[in-house]
Short mmCIF file of C-alpha atoms (C1' of nucleotides) in Angstrom, two decimals:
data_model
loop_
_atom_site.label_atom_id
_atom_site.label_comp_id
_atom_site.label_asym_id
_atom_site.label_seq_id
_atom_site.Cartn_x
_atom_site.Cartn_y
_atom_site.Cartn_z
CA UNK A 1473 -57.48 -119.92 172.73
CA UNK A 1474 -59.27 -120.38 169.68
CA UNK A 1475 -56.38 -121.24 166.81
CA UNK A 1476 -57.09 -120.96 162.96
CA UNK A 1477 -56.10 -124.03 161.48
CA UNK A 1478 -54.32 -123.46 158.41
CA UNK A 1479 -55.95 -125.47 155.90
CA UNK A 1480 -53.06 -126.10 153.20
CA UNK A 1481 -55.31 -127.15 150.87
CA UNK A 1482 -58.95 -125.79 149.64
CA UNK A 1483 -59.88 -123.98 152.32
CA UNK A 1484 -59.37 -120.78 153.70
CA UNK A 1485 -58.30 -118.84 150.34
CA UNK A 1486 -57.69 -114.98 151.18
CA UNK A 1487 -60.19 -112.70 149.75
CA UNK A 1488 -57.06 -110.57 148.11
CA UNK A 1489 -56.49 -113.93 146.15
CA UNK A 1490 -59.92 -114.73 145.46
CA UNK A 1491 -60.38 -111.20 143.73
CA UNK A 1492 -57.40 -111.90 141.88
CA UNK A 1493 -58.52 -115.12 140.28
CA UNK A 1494 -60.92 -113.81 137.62
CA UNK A 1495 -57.95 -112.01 136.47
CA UNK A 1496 -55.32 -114.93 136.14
CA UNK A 1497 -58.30 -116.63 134.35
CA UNK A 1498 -58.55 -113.69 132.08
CA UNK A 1499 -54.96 -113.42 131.12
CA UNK A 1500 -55.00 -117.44 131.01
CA UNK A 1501 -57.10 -117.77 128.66
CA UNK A 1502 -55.75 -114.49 126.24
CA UNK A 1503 -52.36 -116.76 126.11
CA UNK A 1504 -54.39 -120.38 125.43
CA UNK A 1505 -56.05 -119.12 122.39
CA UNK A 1506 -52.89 -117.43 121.19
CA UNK A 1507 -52.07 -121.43 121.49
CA UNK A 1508 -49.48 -120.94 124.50
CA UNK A 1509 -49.05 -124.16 125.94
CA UNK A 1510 -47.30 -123.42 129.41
CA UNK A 1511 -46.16 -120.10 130.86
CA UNK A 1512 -44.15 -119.13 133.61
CA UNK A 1513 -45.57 -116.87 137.02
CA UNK A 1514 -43.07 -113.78 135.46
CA UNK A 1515 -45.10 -113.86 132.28
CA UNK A 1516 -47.99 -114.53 133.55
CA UNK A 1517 -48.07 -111.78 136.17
CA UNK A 1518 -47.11 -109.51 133.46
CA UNK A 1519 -50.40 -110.66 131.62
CA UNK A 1520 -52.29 -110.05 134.32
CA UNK A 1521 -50.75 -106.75 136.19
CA UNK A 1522 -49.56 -107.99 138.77
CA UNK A 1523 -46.08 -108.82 140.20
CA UNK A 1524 -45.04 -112.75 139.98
CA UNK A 1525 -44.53 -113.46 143.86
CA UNK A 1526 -47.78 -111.90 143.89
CA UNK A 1527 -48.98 -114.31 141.50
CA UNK A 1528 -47.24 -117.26 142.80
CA UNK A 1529 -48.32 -116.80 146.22
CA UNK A 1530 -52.15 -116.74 145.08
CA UNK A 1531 -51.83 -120.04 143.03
CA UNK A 1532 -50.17 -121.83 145.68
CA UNK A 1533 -53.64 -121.28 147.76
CA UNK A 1534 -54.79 -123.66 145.34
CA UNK A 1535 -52.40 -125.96 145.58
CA UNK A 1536 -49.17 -127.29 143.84
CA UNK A 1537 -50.00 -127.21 140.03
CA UNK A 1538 -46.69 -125.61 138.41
CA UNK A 1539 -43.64 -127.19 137.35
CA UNK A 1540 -40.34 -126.21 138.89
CA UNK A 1541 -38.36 -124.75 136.13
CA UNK A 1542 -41.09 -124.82 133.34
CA UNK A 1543 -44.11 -122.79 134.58
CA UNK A 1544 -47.71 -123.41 134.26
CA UNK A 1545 -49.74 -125.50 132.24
CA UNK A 1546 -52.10 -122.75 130.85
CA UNK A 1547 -55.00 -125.67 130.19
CA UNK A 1548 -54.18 -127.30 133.30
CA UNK A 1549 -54.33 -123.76 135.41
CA UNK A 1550 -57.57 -122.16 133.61
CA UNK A 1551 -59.33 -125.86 134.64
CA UNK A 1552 -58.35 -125.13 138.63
CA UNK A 1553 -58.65 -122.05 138.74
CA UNK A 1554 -62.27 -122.18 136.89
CA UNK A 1555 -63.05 -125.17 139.22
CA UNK A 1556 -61.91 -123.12 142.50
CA UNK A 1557 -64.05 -120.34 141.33
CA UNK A 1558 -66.78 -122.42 140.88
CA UNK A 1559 -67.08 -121.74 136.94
CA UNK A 1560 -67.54 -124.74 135.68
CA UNK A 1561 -70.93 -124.81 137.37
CA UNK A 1562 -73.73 -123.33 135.59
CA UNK A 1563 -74.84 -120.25 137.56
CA UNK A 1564 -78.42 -118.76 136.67
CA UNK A 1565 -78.24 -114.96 136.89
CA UNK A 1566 -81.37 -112.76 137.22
CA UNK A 1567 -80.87 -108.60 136.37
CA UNK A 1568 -83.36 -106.75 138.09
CA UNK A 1569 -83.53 -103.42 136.66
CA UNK A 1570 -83.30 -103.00 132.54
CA UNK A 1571 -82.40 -99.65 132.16
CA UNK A 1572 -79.25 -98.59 129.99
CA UNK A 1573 -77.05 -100.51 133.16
CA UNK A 1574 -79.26 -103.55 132.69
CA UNK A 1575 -79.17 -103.51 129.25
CA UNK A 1576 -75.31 -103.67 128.72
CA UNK A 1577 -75.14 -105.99 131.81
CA UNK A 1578 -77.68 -108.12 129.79
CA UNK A 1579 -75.47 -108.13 126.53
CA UNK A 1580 -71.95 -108.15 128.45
CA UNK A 1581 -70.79 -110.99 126.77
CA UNK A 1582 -67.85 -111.94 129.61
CA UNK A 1583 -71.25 -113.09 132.01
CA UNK A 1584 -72.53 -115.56 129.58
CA UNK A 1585 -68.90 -117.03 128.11
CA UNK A 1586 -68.08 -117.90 131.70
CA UNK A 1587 -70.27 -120.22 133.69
CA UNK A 1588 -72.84 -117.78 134.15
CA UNK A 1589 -76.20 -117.83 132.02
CA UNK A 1590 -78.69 -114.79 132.04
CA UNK A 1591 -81.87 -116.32 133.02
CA UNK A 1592 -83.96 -113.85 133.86
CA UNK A 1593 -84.53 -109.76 132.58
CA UNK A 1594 -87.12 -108.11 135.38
CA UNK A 1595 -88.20 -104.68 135.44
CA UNK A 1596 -91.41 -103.01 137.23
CA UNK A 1597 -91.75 -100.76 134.12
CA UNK A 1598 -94.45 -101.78 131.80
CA UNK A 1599 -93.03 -99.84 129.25
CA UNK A 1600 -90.23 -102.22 129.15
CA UNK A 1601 -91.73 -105.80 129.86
CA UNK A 1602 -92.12 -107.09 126.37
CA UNK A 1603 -88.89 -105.66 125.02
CA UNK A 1604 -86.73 -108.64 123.75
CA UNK A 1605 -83.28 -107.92 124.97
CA UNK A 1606 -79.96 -110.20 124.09
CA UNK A 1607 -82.04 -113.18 123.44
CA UNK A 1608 -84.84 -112.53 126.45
CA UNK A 1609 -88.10 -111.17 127.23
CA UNK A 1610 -88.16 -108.91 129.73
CA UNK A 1611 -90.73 -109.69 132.22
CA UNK A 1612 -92.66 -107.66 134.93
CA UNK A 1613 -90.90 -107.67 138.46
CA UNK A 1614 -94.00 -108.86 139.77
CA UNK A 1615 -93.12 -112.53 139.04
CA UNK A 1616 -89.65 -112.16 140.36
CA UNK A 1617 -89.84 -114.40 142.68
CA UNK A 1618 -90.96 -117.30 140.26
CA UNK A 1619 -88.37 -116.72 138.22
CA UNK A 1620 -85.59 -117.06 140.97
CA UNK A 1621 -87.72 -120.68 142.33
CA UNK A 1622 -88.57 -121.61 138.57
CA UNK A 1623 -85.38 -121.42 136.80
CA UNK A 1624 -82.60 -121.55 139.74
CA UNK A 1625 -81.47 -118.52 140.32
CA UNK A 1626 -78.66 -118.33 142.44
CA UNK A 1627 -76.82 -114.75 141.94
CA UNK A 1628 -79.19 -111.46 141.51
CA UNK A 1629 -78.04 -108.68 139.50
CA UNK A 1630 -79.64 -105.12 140.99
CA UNK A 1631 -79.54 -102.08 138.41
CA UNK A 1632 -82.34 -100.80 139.43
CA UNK A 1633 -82.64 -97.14 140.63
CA UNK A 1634 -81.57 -96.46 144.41
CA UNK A 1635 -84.81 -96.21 145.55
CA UNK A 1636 -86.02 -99.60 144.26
CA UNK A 1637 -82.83 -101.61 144.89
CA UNK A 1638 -83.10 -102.39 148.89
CA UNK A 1639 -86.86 -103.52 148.04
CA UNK A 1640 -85.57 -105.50 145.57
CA UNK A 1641 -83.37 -106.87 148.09
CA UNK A 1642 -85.34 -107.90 150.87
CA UNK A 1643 -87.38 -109.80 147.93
CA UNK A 1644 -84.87 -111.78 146.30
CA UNK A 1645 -83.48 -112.90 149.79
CA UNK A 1646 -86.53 -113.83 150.84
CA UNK A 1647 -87.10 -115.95 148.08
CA UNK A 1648 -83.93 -117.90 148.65
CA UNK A 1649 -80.97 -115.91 147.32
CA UNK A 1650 -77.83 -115.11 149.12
CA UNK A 1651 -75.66 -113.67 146.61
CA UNK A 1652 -76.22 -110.06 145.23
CA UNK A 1653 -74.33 -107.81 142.67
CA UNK A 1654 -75.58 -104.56 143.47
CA UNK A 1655 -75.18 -101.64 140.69
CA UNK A 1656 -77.32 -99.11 143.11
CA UNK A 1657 -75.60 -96.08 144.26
CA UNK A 1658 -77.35 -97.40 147.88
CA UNK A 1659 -75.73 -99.50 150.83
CA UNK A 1660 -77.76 -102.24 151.05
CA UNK A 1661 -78.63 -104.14 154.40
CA UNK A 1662 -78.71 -107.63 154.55
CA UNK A 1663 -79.05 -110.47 157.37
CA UNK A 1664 -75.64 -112.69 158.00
CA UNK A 1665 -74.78 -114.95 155.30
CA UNK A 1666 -76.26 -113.55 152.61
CA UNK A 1667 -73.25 -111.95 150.26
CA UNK A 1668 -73.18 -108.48 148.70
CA UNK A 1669 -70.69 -107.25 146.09
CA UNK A 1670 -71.33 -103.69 145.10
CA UNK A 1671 -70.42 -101.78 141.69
CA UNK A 1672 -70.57 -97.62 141.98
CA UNK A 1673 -69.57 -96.34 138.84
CA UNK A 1674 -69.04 -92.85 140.63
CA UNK A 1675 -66.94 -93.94 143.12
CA UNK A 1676 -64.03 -95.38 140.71
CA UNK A 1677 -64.36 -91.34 139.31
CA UNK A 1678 -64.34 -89.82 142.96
CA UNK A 1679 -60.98 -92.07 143.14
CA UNK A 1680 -59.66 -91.21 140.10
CA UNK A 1681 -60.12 -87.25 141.06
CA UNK A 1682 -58.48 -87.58 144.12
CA UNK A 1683 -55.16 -88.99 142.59
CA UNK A 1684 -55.78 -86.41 139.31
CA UNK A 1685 -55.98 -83.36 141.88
CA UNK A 1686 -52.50 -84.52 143.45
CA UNK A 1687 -50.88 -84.57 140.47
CA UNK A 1688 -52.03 -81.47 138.93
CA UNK A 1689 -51.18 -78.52 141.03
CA UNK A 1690 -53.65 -75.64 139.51
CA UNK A 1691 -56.25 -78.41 138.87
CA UNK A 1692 -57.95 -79.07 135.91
CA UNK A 1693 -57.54 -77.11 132.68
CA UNK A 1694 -60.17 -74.86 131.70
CA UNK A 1695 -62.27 -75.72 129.49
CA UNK A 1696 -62.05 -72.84 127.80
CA UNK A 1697 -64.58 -73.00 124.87
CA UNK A 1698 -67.08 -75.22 125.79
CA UNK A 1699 -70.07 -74.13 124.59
CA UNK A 1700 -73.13 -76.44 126.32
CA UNK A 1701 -75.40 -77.86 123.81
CA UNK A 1702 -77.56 -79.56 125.98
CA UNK A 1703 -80.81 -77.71 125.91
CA UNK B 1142 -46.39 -102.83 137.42
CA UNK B 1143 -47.75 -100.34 139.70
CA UNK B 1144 -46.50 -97.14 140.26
CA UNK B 1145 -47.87 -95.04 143.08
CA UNK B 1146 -48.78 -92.01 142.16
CA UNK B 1147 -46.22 -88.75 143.33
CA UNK B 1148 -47.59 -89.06 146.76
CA UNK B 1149 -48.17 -86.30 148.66
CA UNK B 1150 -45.60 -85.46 151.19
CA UNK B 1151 -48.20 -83.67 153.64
CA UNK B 1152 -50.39 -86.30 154.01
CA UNK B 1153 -50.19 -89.37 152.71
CA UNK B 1154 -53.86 -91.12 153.09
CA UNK B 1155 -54.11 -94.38 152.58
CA UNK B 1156 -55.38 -95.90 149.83
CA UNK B 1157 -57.64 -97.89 151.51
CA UNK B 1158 -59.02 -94.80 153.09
CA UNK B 1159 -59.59 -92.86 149.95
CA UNK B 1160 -61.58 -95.86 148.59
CA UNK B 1161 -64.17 -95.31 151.31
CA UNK B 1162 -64.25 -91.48 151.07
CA UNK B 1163 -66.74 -91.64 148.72
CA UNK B 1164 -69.16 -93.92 150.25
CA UNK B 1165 -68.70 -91.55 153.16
CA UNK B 1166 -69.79 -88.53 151.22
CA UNK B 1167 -72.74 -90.44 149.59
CA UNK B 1168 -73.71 -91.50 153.18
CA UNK B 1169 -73.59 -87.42 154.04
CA UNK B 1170 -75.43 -86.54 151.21
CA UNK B 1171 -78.32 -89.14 152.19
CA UNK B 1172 -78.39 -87.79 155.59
CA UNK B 1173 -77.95 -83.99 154.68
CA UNK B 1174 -80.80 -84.47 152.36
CA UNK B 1175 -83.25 -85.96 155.25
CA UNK B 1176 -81.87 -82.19 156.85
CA UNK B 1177 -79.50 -84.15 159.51
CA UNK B 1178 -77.27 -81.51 160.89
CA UNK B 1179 -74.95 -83.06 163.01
CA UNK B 1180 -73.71 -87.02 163.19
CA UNK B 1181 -71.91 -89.53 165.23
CA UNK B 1182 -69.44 -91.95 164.38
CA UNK B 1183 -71.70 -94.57 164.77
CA UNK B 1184 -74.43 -93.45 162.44
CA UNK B 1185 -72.68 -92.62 159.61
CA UNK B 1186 -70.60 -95.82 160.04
CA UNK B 1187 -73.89 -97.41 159.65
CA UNK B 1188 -75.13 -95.53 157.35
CA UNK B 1189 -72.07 -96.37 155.28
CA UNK B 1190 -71.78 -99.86 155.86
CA UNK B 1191 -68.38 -99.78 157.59
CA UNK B 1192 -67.42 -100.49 160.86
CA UNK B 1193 -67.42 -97.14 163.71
CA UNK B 1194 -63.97 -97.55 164.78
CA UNK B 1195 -62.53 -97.24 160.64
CA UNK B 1196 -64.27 -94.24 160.23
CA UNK B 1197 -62.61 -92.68 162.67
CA UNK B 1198 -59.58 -93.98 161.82
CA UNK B 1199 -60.42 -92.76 158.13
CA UNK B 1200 -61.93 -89.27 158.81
CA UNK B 1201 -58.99 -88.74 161.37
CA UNK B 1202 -56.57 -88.83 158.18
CA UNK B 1203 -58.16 -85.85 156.84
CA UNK B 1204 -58.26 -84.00 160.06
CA UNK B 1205 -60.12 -83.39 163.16
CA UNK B 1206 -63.06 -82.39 162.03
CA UNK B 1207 -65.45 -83.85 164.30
CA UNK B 1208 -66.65 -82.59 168.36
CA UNK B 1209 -65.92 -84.56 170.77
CA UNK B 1210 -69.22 -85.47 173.15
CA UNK B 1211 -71.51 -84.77 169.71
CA UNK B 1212 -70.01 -85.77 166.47
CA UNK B 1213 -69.74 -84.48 162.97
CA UNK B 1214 -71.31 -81.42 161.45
CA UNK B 1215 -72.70 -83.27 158.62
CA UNK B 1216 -71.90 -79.95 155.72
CA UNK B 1217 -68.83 -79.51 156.97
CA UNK B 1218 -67.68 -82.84 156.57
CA UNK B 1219 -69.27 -83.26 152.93
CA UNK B 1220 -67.39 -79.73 151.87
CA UNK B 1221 -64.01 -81.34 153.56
CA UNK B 1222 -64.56 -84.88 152.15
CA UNK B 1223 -65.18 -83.56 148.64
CA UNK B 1224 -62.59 -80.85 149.09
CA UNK B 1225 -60.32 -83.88 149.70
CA UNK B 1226 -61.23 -85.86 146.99
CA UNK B 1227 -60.95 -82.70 144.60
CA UNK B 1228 -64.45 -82.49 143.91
CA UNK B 1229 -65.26 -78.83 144.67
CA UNK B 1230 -63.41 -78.57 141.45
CA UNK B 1231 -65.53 -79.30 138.14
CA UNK B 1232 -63.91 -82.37 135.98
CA UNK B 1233 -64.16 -82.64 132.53
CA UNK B 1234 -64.73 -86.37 131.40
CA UNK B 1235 -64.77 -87.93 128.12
CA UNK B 1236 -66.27 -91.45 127.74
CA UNK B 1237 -64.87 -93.31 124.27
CA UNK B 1238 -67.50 -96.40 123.06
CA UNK B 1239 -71.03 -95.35 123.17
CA UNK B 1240 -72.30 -99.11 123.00
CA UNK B 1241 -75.05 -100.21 126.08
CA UNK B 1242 -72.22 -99.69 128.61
CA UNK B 1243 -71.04 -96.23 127.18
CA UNK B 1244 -74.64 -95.10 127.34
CA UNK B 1245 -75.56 -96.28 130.67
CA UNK B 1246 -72.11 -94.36 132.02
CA UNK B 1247 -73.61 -90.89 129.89
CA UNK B 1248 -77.30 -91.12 131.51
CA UNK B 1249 -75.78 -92.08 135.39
CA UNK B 1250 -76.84 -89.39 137.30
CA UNK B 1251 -74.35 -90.12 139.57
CA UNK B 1252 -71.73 -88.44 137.54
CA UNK B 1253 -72.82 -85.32 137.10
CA UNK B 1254 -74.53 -84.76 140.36
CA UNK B 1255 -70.55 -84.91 141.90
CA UNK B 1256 -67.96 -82.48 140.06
CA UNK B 1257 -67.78 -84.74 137.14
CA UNK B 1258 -69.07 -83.20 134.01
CA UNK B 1259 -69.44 -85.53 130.63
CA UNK B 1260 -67.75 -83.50 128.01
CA UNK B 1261 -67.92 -85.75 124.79
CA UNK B 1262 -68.93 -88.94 124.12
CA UNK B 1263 -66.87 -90.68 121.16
CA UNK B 1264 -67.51 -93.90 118.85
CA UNK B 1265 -65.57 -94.98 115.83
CA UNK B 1266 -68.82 -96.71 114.51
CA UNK B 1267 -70.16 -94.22 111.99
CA UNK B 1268 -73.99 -95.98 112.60
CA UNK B 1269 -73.43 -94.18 116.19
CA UNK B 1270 -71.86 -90.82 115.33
CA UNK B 1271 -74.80 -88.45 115.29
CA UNK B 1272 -76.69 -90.01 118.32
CA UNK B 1273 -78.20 -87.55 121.15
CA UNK B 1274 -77.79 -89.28 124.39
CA UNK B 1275 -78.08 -87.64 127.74
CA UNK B 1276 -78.06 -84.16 125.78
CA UNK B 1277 -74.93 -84.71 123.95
CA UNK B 1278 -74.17 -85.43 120.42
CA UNK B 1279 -71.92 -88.25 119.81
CA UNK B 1280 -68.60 -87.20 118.03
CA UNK B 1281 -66.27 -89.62 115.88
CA UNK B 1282 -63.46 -90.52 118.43
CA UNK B 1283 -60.86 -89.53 115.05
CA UNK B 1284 -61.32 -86.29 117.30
CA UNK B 1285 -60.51 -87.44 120.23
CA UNK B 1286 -57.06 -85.93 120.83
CA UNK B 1287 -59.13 -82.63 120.21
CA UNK B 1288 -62.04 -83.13 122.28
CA UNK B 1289 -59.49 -84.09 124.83
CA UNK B 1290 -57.89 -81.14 123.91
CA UNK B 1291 -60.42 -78.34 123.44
CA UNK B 1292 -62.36 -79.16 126.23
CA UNK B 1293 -60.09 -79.86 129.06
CA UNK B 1294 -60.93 -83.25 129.59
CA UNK B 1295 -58.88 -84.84 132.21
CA UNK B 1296 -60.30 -88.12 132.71
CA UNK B 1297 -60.89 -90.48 130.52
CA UNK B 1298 -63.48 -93.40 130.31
CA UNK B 1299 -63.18 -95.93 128.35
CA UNK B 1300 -66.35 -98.28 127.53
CA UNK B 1301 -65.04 -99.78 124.01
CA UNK B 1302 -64.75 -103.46 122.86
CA UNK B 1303 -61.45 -104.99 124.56
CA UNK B 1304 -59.66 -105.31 120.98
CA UNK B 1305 -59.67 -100.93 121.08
CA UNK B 1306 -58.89 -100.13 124.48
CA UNK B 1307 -55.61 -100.20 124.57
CA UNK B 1308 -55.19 -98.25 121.26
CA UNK B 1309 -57.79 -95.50 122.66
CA UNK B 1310 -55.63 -95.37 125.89
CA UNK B 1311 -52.72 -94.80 123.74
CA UNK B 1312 -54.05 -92.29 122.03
CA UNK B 1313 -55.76 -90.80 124.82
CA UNK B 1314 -52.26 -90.42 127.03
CA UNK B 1315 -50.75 -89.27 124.31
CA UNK B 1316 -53.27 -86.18 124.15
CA UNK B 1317 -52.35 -85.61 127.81
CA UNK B 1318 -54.96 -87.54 129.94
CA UNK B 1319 -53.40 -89.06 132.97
CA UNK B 1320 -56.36 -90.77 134.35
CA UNK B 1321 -58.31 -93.66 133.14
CA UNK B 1322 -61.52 -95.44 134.10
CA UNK B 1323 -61.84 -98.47 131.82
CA UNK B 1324 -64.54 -100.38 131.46
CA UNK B 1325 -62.90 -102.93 128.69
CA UNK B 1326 -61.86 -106.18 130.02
CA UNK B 1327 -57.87 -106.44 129.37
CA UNK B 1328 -55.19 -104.80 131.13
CA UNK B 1329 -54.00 -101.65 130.57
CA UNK B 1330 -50.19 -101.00 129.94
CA UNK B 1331 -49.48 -97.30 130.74
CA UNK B 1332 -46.65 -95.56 131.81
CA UNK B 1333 -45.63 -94.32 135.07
CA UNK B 1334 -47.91 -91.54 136.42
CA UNK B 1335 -50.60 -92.80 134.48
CA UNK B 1336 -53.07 -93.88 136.65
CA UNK B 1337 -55.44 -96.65 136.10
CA UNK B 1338 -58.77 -97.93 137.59
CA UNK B 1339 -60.65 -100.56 135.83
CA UNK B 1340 -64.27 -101.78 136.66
CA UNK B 1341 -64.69 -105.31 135.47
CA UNK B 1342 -68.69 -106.66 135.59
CA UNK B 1343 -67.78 -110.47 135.09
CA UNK B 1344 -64.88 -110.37 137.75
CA UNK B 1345 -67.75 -109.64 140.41
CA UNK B 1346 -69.71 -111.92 139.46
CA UNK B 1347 -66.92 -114.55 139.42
CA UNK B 1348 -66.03 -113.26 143.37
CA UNK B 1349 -69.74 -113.98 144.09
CA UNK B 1350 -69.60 -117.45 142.42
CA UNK B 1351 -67.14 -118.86 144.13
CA UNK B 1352 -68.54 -117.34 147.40
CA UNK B 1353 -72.38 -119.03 146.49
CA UNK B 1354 -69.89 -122.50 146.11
CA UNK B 1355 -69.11 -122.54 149.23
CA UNK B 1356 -72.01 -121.98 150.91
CA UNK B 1357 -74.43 -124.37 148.88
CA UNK B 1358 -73.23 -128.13 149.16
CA UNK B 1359 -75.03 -128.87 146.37
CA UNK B 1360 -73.77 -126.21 143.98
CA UNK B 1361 -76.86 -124.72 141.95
CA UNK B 1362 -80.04 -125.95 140.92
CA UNK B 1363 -79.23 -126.39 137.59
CA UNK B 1364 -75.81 -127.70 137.50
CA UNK B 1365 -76.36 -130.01 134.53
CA UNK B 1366 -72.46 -131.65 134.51
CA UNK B 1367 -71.83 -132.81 138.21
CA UNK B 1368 -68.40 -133.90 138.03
CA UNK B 1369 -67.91 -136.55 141.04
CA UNK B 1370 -65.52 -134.75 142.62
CA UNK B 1371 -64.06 -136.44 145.62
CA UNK B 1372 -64.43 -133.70 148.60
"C1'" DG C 540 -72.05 -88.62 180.80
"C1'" DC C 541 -71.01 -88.83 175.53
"C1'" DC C 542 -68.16 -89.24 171.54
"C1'" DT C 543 -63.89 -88.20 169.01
"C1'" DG C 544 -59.17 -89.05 168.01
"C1'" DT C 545 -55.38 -92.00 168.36
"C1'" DG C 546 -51.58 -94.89 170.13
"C1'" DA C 547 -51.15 -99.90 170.64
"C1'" DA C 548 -52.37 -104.44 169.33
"C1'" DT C 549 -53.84 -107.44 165.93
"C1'" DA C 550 -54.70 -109.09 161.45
"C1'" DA C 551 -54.11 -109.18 156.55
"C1'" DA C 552 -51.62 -108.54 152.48
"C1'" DT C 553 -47.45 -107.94 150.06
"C1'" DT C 554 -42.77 -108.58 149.09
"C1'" DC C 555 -38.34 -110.67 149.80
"C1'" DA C 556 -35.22 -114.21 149.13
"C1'" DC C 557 -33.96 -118.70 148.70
"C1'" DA C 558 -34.50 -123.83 149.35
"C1'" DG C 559 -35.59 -127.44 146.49
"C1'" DC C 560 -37.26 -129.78 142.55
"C1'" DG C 561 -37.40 -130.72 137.49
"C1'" DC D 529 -29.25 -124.11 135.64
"C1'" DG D 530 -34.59 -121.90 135.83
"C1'" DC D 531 -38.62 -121.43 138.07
"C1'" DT D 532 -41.92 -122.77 141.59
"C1'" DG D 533 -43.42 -122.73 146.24
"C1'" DT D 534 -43.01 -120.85 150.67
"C1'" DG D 535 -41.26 -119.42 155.22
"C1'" DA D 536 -39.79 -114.92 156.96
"C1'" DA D 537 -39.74 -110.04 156.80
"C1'" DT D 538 -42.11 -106.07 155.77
"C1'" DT D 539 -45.79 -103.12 154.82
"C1'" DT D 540 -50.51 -101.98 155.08
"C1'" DA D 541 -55.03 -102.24 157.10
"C1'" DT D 542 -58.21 -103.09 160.82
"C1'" DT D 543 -59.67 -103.27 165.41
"C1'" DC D 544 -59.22 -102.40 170.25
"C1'" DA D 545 -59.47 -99.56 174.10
"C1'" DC D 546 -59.05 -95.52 176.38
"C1'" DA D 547 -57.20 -90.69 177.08
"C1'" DG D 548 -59.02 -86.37 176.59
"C1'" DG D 549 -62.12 -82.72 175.28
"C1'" DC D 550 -67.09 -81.33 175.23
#
DNA sequence: GCCTGTGAATAAATTCACAGCG
DNA sequence: CGCTGTGAATTTATTCACAGGC
C-alpha cells in the first residue's frame, strides 16, 4: 500500500488553504499599513472572514511562525505567506481578449501591486490593436505566441468570447504555458499538468438566486413600474 | 462569520452541489443548442468538466430525473436545474460602480440570457452619470435605495472601489437587498441572512501562482531578485 | 446489455478542545 | 495567564461499486 507521507513542512498544502492565502495576505496587509505590528489568529480571522481555528490551522501548513501568547508578526506573516504563494516572484501575465472584461482586468490594480506584471494586451480585433490601455499597446493576437516566448509569460489571462477562448487555449499551451485564468463562459480542455482556474461571472448570480429563492417564499418582488428604456 | 442561510427543511442540497448546478445547465444549454435530445451521465459529465459518478450524485439531490438504460432528457433537466436554482423566475439586478469592471458585468451576455435582468446601473461619479451602456442610462447611486426600491431589485452587485463597498452594502441592505455579488476586494460585514458571494480577480491569479511555483524549478523567466533560498 | 441512482467506503475539510510555550 | 499549534472528532464531499430498472 501506497502511504502519503505527510510532509510537515512545505509540501503538500491543501487546496482549501491555498485558496485561503490570498485572503490572509489581503487582510495582512489592510492591518500593516494601519501600522499594526502583530495580531492575533482571533483578529485576524475576523479580518479576513473566517473563523480563527480555521485560520490557525491554514498557517500552520506553513509552518510555525506565531508566538504563543502574542500572535503574529503581521511583516513577518505577509513575507511567508507572499513567499509560499510565490509572490515575491515576478510573474508576467498576458490578457487575451480586450473587451470591457479585458479592459478592467488590464487596469485591476490588485494584479499589478502583487507580484504580477501585465505584460502583454492581445486581441484578434483590429479595431482594437493600437488602443493604448493602462500603460500598453494592445497588439494583434497573431503574435501571441512571441509575446508569451519574448517577454516570459508564465500565467494567460482568457477574456475572450466563448468561441475564441479554447483556440486560444490550445495556442498558449502550445507555446509553453501551463497556467490559465479563464473568464470564458466555456469548459476548457486541457492535457495533464497544465492548470486551469475559471471565473463565470453568471454562475456566482445562478448561486446567489438559488439561496435568494429559499429565502423569499413568493419570489421576487414585482417590479412593478419598470418601464424598459432600452430601445 | 458565516451564517447558513434558513435551509430548507425538504431538501437540503449541498452546497457543493449547487455550485456545479450551473455549469450543469450551461453544459445543457450547449448540447440542447447542437439539438441533443437525450444524454448520459457520462457526456454531460464531460461536457461539464466533472467527474460521471458526482453528477449523479449531484443530479440525484434534485431528484430522479434521469432513465435508467438511456440517460437524461436534456429539456427536462435544463427546466428542473433552472427551476432549482430559481431561474424560471426573472431577477431584478442592480450593479453599483460603472468603472471597466461595472461595464464589463452590464454588457455580459451571460446575465441576461439566464433570468437575471440588469435593472440600474449606479455611480457616484457625476463624469459617469448620464452614460448609455448596454441600453441603460446610468443613474446617481444617491438613488439607490429607490432604484432598489422601485424596481424590485433583489440582488445586488457591487463593482465599486474597495474604500465604498462596504458603505454601498450598507446602504443597499438597508433598502432590503439580501443578496450580494461583490466585486470589491475587502470583506463584507453583513448580518445574518445576508448572503454574500464575492469574486476576487487577483485571488485567482495568486492560486495559479503558487501552483506555476511548484511546477517550474526555476520560477519564471524573468524573476529579476532570486533570493538563494535553501530548498 | 446499458445506464441511473444510491448505499458504503474513502477522502477532504472543518471544528473542537486542550497541551504547551512565551 | 493568553494564544498558538495540533491531534482528535466531526462534518462535508468525493468516489466506488453494484443493485435495480429500462
Amino acid at each position: 500500500m501506497i502511504r502519503r507521507i505527510p510532509q510537515a513542512r512545505e509540501r503538500g498544502i491543501p487546496d482549501a488553504t491555498v485558496a485561503r492565502l490570498p485572503l490572509y495576505l489581503r487582510a495582512l496587509n489592510g492591518l500593516a499599513e494601519r501600522g499594526t505590528a502583530t495580531v492575533s489568529s482571533e483578529d485576524l480571522a475576523l479580518a479576513a472572514g473566517v473563523n480563527s481555528a480555521k485560520l490557525r490551522k491554514d498557517l500552520s501548513h506553513l509552518g510555525s511562525y506565531g508566538t504563543r501568547g502574542v500572535g503574529y508578526d503581521v511583516q513577518y506573516l505577509i513575507y511567508q505567506i507572499s513567499r509560499e504563494l510565490g509572490l515575491t516572484q515576478d510573474w508576467a501575465v498576458a490578457i487575451v481578449g480586450v473587451g470591457n472584461l479585458g479592459r478592467a482586468l488590464a487596469n485591476y490594480g490588485g494584479f499589478v501591486s502583487r507580484g504580477f506584471r501585465v505584460a502583454g494586451l492581445l486581441d484578434a480585433d483590429p479595431a482594437v490593436v493600437g488602443d493604448h490601455i493602462a500603460g500598453l499597446t494592445v497588439e494583434h493576437s497573431d503574435g501571441l505566441e512571441a509575446v508569451i516566448r519574448k517577454r516570459g509569460v508564465s500565467i494567460v489571462v482568457i477574456a475572450t468570447p466563448a468561441t475564441a477562448a479554447q483556440q486560444v487555449c490550445d495556442r498558449v499551451i502550445a507555446a509553453g504555458v501551463t497556467s490559465i485564468l479563464n473568464f470564458a463562459p466555456v469548459v476548457l480542455t486541457v492535457p495533464d499538468g497544465v492548470d486551469v482556474r475559471k471565473v463565470d461571472l453568471s454562475i456566482e448570480l445562478q448561486i446567489l438566486a438559488f439561496h435568494e429563492q429559499r429565502k423569499v417564499s413568493g419570489g421576487p418582488m414585482m417590479a412593478e413600474d419598470w418601464a424598459g428604456e432600452a430601445g
